[in-house]
Every structure is written in structure tokens, then in C-alpha cells.
Short mmCIF file of C-alpha atoms in Angstrom, two decimals:
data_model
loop_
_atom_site.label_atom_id
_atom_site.label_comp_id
_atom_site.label_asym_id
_atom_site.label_seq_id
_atom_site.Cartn_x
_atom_site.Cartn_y
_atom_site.Cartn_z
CA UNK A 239 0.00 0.00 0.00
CA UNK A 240 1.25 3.69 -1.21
CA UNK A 241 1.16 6.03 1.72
CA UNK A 242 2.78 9.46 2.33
CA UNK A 243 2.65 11.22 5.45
CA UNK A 244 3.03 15.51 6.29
CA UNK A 245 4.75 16.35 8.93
CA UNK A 246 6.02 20.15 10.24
CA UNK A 247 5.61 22.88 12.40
CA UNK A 248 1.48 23.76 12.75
CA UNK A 249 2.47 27.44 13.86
CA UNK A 250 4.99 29.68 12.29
CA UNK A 251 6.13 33.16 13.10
CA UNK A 252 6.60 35.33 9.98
CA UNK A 253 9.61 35.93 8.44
CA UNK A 254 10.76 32.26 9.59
CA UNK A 255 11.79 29.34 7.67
CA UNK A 256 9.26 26.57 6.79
CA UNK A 257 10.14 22.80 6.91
CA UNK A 258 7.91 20.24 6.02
CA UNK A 259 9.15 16.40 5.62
CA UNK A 260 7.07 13.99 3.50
CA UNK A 261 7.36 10.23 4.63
CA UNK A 262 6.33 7.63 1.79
CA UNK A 263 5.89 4.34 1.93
CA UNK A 264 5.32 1.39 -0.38
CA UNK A 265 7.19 2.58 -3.20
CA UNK A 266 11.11 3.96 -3.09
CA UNK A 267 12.48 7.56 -4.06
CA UNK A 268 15.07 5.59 -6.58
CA UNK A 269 11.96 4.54 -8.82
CA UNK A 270 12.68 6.34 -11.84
CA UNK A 271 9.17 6.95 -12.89
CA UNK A 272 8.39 8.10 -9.43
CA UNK A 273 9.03 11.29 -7.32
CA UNK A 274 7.36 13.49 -4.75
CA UNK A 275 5.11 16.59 -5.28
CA UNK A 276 4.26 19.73 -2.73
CA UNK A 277 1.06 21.26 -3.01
CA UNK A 278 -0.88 23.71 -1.34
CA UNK A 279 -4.39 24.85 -0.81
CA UNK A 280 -5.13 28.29 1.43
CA UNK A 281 -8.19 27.73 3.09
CA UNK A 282 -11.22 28.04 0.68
CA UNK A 283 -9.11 28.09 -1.91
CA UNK A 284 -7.50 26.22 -5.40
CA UNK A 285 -4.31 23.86 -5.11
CA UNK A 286 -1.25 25.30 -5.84
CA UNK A 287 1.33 23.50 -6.97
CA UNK A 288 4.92 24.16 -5.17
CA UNK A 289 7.55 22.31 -6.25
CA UNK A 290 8.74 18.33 -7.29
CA UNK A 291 11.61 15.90 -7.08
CA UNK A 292 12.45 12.68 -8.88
CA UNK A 293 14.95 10.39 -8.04
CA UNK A 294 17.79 11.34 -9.98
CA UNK A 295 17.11 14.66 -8.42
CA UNK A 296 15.77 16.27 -11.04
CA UNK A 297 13.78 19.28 -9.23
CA UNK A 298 11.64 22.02 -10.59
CA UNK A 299 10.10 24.64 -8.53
CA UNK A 300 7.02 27.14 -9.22
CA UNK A 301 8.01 30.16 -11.09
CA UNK A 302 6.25 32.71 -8.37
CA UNK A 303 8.11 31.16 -5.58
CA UNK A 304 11.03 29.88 -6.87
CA UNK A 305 13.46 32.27 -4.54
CA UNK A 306 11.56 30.47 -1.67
CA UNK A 307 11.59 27.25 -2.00
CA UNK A 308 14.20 24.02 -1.33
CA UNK A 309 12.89 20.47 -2.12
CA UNK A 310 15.64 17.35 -1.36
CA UNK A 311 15.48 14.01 -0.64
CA UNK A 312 16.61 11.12 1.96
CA UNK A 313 16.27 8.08 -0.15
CA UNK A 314 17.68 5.94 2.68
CA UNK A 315 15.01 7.63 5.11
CA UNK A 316 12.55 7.69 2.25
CA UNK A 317 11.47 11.40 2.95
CA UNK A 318 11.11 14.46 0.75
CA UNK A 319 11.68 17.98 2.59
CA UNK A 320 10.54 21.27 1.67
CA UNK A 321 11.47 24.33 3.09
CA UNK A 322 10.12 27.71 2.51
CA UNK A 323 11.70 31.04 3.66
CA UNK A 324 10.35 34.15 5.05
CA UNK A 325 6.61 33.11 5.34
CA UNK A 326 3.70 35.14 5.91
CA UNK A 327 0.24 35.13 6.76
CA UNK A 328 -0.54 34.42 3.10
CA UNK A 329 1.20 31.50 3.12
CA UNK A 330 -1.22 29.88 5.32
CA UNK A 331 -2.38 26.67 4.25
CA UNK A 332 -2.90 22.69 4.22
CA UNK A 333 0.23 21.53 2.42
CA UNK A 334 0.01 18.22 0.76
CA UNK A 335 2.77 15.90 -0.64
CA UNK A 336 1.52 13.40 -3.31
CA UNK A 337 3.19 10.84 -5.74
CA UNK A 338 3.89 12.15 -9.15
CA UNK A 339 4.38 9.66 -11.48
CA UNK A 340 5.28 9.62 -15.22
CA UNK A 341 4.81 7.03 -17.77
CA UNK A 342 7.61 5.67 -20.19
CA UNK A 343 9.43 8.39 -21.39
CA UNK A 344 7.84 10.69 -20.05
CA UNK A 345 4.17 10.40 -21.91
CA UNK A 346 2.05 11.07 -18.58
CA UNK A 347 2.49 12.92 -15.43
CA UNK A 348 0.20 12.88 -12.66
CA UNK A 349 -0.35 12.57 -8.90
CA UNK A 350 -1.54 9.17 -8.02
CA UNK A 351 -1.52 8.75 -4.12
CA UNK A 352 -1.79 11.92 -2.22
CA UNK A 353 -1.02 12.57 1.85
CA UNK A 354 -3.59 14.10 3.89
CA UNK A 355 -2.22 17.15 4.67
CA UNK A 356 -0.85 19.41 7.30
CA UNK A 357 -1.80 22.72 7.98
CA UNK A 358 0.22 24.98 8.88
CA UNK A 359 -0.65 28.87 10.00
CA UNK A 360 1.71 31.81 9.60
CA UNK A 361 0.79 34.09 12.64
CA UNK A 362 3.01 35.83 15.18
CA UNK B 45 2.84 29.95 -17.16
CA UNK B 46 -0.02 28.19 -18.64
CA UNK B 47 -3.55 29.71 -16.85
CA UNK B 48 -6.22 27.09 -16.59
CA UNK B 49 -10.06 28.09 -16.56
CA UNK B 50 -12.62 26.32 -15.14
CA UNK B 51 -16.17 26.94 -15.86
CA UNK B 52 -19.06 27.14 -14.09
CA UNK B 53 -17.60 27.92 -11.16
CA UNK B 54 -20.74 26.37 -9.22
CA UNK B 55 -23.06 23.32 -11.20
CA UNK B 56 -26.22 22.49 -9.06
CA UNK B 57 -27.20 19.38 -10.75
CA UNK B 58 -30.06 16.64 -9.03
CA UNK B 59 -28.30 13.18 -8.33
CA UNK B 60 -28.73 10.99 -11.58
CA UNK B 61 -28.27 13.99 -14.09
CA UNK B 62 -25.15 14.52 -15.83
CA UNK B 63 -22.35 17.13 -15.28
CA UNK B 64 -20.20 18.12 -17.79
CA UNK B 65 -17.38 20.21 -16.27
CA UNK B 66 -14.87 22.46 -18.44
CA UNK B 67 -11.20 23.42 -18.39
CA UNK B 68 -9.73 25.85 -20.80
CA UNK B 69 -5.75 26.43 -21.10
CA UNK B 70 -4.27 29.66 -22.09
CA UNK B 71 -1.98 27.81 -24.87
CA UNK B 72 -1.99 24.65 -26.03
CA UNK B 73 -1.39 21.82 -23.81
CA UNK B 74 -0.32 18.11 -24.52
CA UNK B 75 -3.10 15.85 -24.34
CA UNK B 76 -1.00 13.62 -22.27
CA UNK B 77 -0.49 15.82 -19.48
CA UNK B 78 -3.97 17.14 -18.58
CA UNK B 79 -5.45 15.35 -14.93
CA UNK B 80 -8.60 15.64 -13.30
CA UNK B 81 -8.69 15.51 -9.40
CA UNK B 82 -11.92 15.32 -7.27
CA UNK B 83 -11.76 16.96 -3.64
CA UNK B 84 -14.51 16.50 -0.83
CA UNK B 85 -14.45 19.00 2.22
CA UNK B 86 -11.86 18.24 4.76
CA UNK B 87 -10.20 15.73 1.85
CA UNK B 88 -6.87 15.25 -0.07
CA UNK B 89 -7.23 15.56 -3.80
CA UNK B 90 -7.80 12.00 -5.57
CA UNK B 91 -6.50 11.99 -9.03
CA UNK B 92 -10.11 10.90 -11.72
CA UNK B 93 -8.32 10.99 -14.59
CA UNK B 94 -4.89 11.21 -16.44
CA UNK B 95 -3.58 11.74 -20.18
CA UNK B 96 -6.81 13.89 -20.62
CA UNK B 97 -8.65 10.54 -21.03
CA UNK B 98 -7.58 7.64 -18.78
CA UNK B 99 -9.61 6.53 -15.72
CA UNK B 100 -7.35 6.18 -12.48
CA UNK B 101 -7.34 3.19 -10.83
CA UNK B 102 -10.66 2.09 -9.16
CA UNK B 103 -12.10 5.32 -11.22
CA UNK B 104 -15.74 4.21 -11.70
CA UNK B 105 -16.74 4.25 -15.89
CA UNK B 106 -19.32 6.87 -15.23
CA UNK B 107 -16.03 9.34 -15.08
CA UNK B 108 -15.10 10.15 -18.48
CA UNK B 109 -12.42 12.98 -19.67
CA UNK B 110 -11.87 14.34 -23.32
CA UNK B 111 -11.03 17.08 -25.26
CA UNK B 112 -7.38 18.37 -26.86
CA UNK B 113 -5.13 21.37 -27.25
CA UNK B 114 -6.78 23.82 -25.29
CA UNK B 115 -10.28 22.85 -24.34
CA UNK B 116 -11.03 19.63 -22.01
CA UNK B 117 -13.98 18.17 -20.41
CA UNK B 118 -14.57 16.33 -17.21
CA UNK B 119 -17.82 14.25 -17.88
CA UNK B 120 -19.82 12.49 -15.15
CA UNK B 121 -22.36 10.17 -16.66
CA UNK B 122 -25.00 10.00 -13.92
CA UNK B 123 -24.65 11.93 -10.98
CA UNK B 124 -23.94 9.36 -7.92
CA UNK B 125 -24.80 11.21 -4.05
CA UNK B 126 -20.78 10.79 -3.35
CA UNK B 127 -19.82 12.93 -6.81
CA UNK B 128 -21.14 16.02 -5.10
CA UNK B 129 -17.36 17.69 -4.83
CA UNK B 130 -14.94 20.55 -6.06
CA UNK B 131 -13.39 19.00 -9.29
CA UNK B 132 -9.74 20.66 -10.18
CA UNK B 133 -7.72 20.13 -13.89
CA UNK B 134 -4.44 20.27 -13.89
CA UNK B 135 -1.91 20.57 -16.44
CA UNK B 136 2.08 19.58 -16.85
CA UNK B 137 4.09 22.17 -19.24
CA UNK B 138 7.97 22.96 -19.16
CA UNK B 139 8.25 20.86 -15.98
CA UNK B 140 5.79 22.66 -14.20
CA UNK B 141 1.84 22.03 -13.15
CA UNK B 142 -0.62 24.28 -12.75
CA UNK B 143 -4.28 23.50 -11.28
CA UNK B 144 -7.37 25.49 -12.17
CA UNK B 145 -9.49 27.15 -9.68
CA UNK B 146 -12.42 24.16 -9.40
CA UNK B 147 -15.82 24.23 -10.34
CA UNK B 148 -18.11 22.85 -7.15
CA UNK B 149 -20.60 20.50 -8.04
CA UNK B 150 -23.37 21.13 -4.95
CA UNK B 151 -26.88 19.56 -4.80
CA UNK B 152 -29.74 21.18 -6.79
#
């Protein structure tokens, strides 16, 4: 059974640093066709997507928070971390990690198995 | 950036009718890389459909996706009392994903 599992700080002061580990299980980060997703949802609001990482740590980040944002990756420990700089109220949110997984050379990409979420709250 | 739409916003639809849900891309967008996700309050997304036209795993038929380049459609066959939901595409493009905004499918 595919699980993944958020874990991190529920409060966080603003202008502080962010770090959220994602713990899978039943598949490995060194699956080729596999990696790790971070998406977010404000309360009320659409998912945004944050950032990825595959296992031959190929990473891409979104474009608006790019300067923000760290994903890596403890095969061995089989987590994903992300960390997010100077945080602010906005950045309140449930923060989900899911599977992404791409076919054969890269003919589909999607998020198969999702976590349930944290959420975390940006208030001093 | 590809911009996703999502229209309506809201669809009040009677259980047993069927909802046909659309997502519009600002540019074209591979067939291949367009997903459908289904949220229910207080719920992780659960991914409905992938390469614009394949049912997930465990994805009940009545689910069906189509469309191409820059207008896709989310089709539910016949309204079951567990569809009611928010209902999100997504897109892959220059290794990054957008989502659109949702369109809520409430009880009439």
C-alpha cells in the first residue's frame, strides 16, 4: 500500500523558515518513474502547486516562488523535505505531498496517491 | 505559465443527471499531461483521470475525460450522491503544473 505522510511545524512566526518532511511508503524515491510533489491549498481556496523531485534529483520549482523554496530528498530515510523562507500570513495553508508519477518516457504525469495534509498557519 | 479556466464555477445538478465540467488552457497543452482531481471538504485531492482521457485506478466508468489542445472536459455520466465535490484540472508544461481554480458540483 502507497502512503505518504506531512509532517512540520502547525504554527509559524513570519519571516521564519518553513520545513515540512514527507514520509512515503510502499514505493522507493530511486523509482525512476516516481518522485514526490508539494502542493498547497489556502483555506477556501484552489491547489497550488509548489515544487517536485524525482529520483535522480531532477527538481523544478514554481516560477512565483522559486526564490523560496528548497525540495531534497533522503532516499535511505525515504522522505522528501521542503522548506520555505520568510513566510507570511498568506502563506497559510494545508500543504500536501503526493506521488507524481510519469509514464515511459515521459508520456504522462500525474499525482496518483496523495497525503492528507498538514496545515500549517503563519501568525506571530 | 499556462492559466487554466474552469467553468461554471458552481453546477447544481439533481443526483442521476449529468455534469459536464470544463477546463480551458491559455496555450496549447499536450493531451498527455492534462489530470482531473476530485476533492470532498476536509479531503486530499484524488486523481479521476490522467492523459486527458484515462480513468485512475478504481475510477468508476461513469467518469469520463476528453477534449485536446486547449479545451477539455470532465464528464460524469449519472450523478452518484458521493460525486457532489470541487473538481480541479491540472496541467504539466515545461516541468511545471498548474491546477485550475475548481468548479463545485453542490446539490440542486
Amino acid at each position: 500500500q502507497v502512503t505518504l505522510k506531512e509532517s512540520g511545524p502547525v504554527l509559524v512566526k513570519p519571516t521564519e523558515t518553513l520545513t515540512l518532511t514527507c514520509t512515503v511508503s510502499g514505493f522507493s524515491l530511486s523509482n525512476a518513474r516516481m518522485g514526490v510533489s508539494w502542493i498547497r491549498q489556502p483555506p477556501g481556496k484552489a491547489l497550488e502547486w509548489l515544487a517536485h523531485i524525482f529520483s535522480n534529483d531532477e527538481k523544478s520549482y514554481s516560477t512565483s516562488l522559486k526564490s523560496r523554496l528548497t525540495i531534497s530528498k533522503d532516499t535511505s530515510k525515504s522522505q522528501v523535505v521542503l522548506t520555505m523562507t520568510n513566510m507570511d500570513p498568506v502563506d497559510t495553508a494545508t500543504y500536501y505531498c503526493a506521488r507524481l508519477t510519469r509514464g515511459f518516457g515521459g508520456r504522462y504525469y500525474y499525482m496518483d496517491v496523495w497525503g492528507k495534509g498538514t496545515t500549517v498557519t503563519v501568525s506571530s | 505559465e499556462i492559466v487554466l479556466t474552469q467553468s461554471p464555477g458552481t453546477l447544481s445538478l439533481s443526483p442521476g443527471e449529468r455534469a459536464t465540467l470544463s477546463c480551458r488552457a491559455s496555450q496549447s497543452v499536450s493531451s498527455s499531461y492534462l489530470a482531473w482531481y476530485q476533492q470532498k471538504p476536509g479531503q486530499a485531492p484524488r486523481l479521476l483521470i490522467y492523459g486527458a482521457s484515462s480513468r485512475a485506478t478504481g475510477i468508476p466508468d461513469r467518469f469520463s475525460g476528453s477534449g485536446s489542445g486547449t479545451d477539455f472536459t470532465l464528464t460524469i455520466s449519472r450523478l452518484e450522491p458521493e460525486d457532489f465535490a470541487v473538481y480541479y484540472c491540472q496541467q504539466y508544461g515545461s516541468s511545471a503544473f498548474t491546477f485550475g481554480p475548481g468548479t463545485k458540483v453542490d446539490i440542486k
